[in-house]
Coordinates of C-alpha atoms in Angstrom, one line a residue:
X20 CA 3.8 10.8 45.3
X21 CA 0.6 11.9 44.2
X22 CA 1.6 13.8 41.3
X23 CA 4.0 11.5 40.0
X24 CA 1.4 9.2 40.2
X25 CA -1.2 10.8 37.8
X26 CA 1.4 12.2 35.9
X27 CA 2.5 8.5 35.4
X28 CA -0.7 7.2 34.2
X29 CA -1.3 9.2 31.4
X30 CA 1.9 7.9 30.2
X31 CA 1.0 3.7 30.5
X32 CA -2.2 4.7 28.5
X33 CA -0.5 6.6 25.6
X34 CA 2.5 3.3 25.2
X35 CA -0.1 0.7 25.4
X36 CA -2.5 2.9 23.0
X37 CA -2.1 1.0 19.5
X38 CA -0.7 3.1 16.4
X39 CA -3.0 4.0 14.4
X40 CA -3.3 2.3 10.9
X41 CA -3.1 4.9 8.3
X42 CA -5.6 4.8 5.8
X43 CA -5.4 5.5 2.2
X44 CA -8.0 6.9 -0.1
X45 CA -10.8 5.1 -1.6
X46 CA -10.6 1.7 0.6
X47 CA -14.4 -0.4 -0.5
X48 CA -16.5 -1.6 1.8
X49 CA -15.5 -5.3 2.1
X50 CA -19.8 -5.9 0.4
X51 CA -18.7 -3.6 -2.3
X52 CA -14.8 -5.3 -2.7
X53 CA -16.5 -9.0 -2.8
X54 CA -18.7 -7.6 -6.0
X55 CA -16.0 -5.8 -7.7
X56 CA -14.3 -9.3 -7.1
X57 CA -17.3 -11.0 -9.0
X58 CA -16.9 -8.6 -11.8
X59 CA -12.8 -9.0 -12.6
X60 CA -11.8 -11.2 -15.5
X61 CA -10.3 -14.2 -14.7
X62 CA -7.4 -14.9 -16.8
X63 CA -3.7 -16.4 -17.1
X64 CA -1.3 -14.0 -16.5
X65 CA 0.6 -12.7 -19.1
X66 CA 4.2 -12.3 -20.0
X67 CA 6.8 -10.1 -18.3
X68 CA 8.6 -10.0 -21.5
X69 CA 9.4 -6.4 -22.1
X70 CA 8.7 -5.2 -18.5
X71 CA 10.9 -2.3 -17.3
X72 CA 10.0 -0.1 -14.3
X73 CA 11.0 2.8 -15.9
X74 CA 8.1 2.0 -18.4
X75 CA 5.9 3.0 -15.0
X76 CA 7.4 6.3 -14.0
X77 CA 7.0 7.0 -10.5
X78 CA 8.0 9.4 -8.0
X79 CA 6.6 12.2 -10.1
X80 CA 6.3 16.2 -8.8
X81 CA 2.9 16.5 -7.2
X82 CA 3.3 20.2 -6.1
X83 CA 5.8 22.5 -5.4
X84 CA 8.9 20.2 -4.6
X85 CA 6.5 17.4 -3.5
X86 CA 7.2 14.1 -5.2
X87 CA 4.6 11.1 -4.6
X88 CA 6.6 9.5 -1.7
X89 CA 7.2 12.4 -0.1
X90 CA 3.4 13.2 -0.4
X91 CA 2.5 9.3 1.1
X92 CA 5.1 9.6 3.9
X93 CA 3.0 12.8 5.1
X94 CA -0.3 11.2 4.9
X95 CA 0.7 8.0 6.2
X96 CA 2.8 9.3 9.1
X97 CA 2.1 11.2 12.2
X98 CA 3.7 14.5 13.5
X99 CA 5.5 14.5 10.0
X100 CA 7.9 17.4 9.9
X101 CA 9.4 18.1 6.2
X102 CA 12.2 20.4 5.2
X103 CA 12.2 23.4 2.7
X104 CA 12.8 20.4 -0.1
X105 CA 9.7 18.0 1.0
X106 CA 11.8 15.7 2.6
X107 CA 10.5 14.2 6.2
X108 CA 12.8 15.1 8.6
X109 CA 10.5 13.7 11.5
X110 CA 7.7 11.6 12.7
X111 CA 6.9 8.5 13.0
X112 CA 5.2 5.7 10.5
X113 CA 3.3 2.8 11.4
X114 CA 3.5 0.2 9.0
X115 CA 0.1 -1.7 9.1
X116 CA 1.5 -4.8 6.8
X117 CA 3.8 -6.0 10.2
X118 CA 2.8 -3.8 13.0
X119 CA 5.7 -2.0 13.2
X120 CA 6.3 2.2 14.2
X121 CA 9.5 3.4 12.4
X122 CA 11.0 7.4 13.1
X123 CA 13.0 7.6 9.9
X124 CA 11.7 7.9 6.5
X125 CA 14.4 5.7 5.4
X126 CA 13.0 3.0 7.2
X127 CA 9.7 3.3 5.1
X128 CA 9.3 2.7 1.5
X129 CA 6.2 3.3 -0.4
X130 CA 4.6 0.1 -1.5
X131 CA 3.0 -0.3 -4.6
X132 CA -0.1 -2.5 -3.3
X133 CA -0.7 -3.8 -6.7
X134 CA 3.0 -3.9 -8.1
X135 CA 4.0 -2.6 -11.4
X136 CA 5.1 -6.1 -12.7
X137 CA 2.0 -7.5 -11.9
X138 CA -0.1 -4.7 -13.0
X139 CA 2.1 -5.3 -16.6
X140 CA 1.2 -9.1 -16.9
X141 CA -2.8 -8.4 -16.1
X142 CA -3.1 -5.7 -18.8
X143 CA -0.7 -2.6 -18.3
X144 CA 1.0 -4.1 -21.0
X145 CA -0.6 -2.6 -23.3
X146 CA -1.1 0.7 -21.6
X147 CA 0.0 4.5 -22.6
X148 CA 2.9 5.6 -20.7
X149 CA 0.7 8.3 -19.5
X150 CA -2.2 5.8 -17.9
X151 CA 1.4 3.5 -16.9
X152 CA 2.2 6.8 -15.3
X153 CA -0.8 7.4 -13.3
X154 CA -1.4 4.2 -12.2
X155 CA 2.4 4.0 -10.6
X156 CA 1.8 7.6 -8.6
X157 CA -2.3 7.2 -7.8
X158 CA -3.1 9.0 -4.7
X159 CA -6.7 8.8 -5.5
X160 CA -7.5 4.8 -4.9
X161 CA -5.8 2.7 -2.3
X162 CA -2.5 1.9 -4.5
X163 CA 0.8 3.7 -2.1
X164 CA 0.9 2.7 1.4
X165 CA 3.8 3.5 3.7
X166 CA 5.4 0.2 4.6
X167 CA 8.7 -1.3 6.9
X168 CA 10.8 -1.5 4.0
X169 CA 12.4 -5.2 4.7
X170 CA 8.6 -6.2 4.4
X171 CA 8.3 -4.4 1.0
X172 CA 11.4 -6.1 -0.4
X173 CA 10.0 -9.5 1.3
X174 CA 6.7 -9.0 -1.0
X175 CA 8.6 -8.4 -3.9
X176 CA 6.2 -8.9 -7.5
X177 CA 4.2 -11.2 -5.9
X178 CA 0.1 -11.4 -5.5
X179 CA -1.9 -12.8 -2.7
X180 CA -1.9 -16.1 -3.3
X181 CA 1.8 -15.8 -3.0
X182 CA 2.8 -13.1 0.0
X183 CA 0.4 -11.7 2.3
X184 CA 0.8 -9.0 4.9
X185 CA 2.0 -10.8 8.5
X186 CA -0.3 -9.7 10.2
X187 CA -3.3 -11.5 10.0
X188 CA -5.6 -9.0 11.0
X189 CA -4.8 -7.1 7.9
X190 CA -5.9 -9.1 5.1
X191 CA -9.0 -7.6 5.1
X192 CA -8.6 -4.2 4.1
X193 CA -5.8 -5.6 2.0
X194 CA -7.8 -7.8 0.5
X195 CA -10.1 -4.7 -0.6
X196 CA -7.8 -2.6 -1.8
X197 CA -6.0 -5.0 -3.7
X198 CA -9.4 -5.7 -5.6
X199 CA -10.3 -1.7 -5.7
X200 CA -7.3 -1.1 -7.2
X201 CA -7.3 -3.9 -9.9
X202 CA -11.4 -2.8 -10.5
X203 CA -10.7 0.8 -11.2
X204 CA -7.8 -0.1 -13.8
X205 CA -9.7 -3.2 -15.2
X206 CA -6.8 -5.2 -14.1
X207 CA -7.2 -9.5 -14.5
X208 CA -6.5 -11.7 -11.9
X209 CA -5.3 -15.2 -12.1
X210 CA -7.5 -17.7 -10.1
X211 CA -6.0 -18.7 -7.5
X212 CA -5.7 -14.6 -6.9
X213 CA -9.3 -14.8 -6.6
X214 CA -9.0 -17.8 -4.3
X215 CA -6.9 -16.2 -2.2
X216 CA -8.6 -13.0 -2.3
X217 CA -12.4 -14.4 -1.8
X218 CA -10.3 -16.1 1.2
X219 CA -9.0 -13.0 2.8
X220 CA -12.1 -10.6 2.2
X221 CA -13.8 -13.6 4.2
X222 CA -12.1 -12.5 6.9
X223 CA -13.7 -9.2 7.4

């Protein structure tokens, strides 16, 4: 009894243990995020005439036979196991946008925090396919996050002052890397996305 006791415990403790939340690069302090908030040009958005996501390609080779979303499911999961060809054949993913753990990649998708449409009506637009490029595959600044893949579709195009992560605890750090992300590629932002964001870094 004694030993299935304490080998028991262990066990509790490691279920009730919260996932842990991965974290992409380059997340701001939420003093620094409320600045680079200040800084961003307020504007109307502009038009999605002409927007195509194949004008952002994404998914590129990162190394080897590493594409991007292979490369986010690996830093974003835990215990990831991938096959000769990249792909993750095991682990687990904890999607911090709704709290839940998923154990197959196909369950994940790769969220484009800022998305492409929205990127092309605040400025991309008018970008090189090259910087369009980049921008689409950045594994430098908080911009790929492994998600639940239902949520992903749920947030579709939209901004913050449309869709925001369900769990509330989150809209901190989403807040900040939304504005990061928007700050390093001198994105606009409409205001009520600066209402809604000024709300949501509030609550950190």
């Amino acid at each position: 009894m004694v030993f299935s006791f304490l080998t028991a415990t262990p066990l509790v403790h490691a279920l009730a243990a919260p996932a842990p939340a991965p974290s992409p690069p380059g997340v701001p302090s939420a003093s620094t995020a409320k600045s680079e908030l200040a800084s961003l040009t307020v504007a109307t958005q502009g038009s999605q005439d002409g927007y195509s996501r194949a004008l952002f390609p994404h998914w590129i080779t990162q190394s080897g036979t590493c594409n991007t979303r292979e490369v986010v499911l690996k830093r974003d999961g835990t215990n990831v196991v991938q096959s000769s060809s990249c792909a993750a054949t095991s682990g687990s993913w904890y999607s911090p946008y709704d709290g839940a753990t998923w154990t197959a990649a196909s369950d994940v998708d790769i969220d484009h925090l800022v998305p492409l449409s929205n990127a092309w009506k605040s400025g991309a637009a008018s970008w090189t396919t090259a910087r369009r490029r980049a921008f689409a595959n950045d594994l430098t600044n908080p911009q790929l996050l492994a998600v639940t893949d239902s949520i992903n579709v749920s947030k579709g195009d939209s901004g913050p002052e449309d869709w925001k992560p369900p769990l509330t605890l989150y809209y901190c750090t989403y807040a900040k890397m939304w504005v990061k992300v928007k700050s390093v590629y001198s994105l606009t932002i409409t205001s009520a996305e600066k209402s809604a964001l000024t709300s949501m870094l509030n609550t950190c």
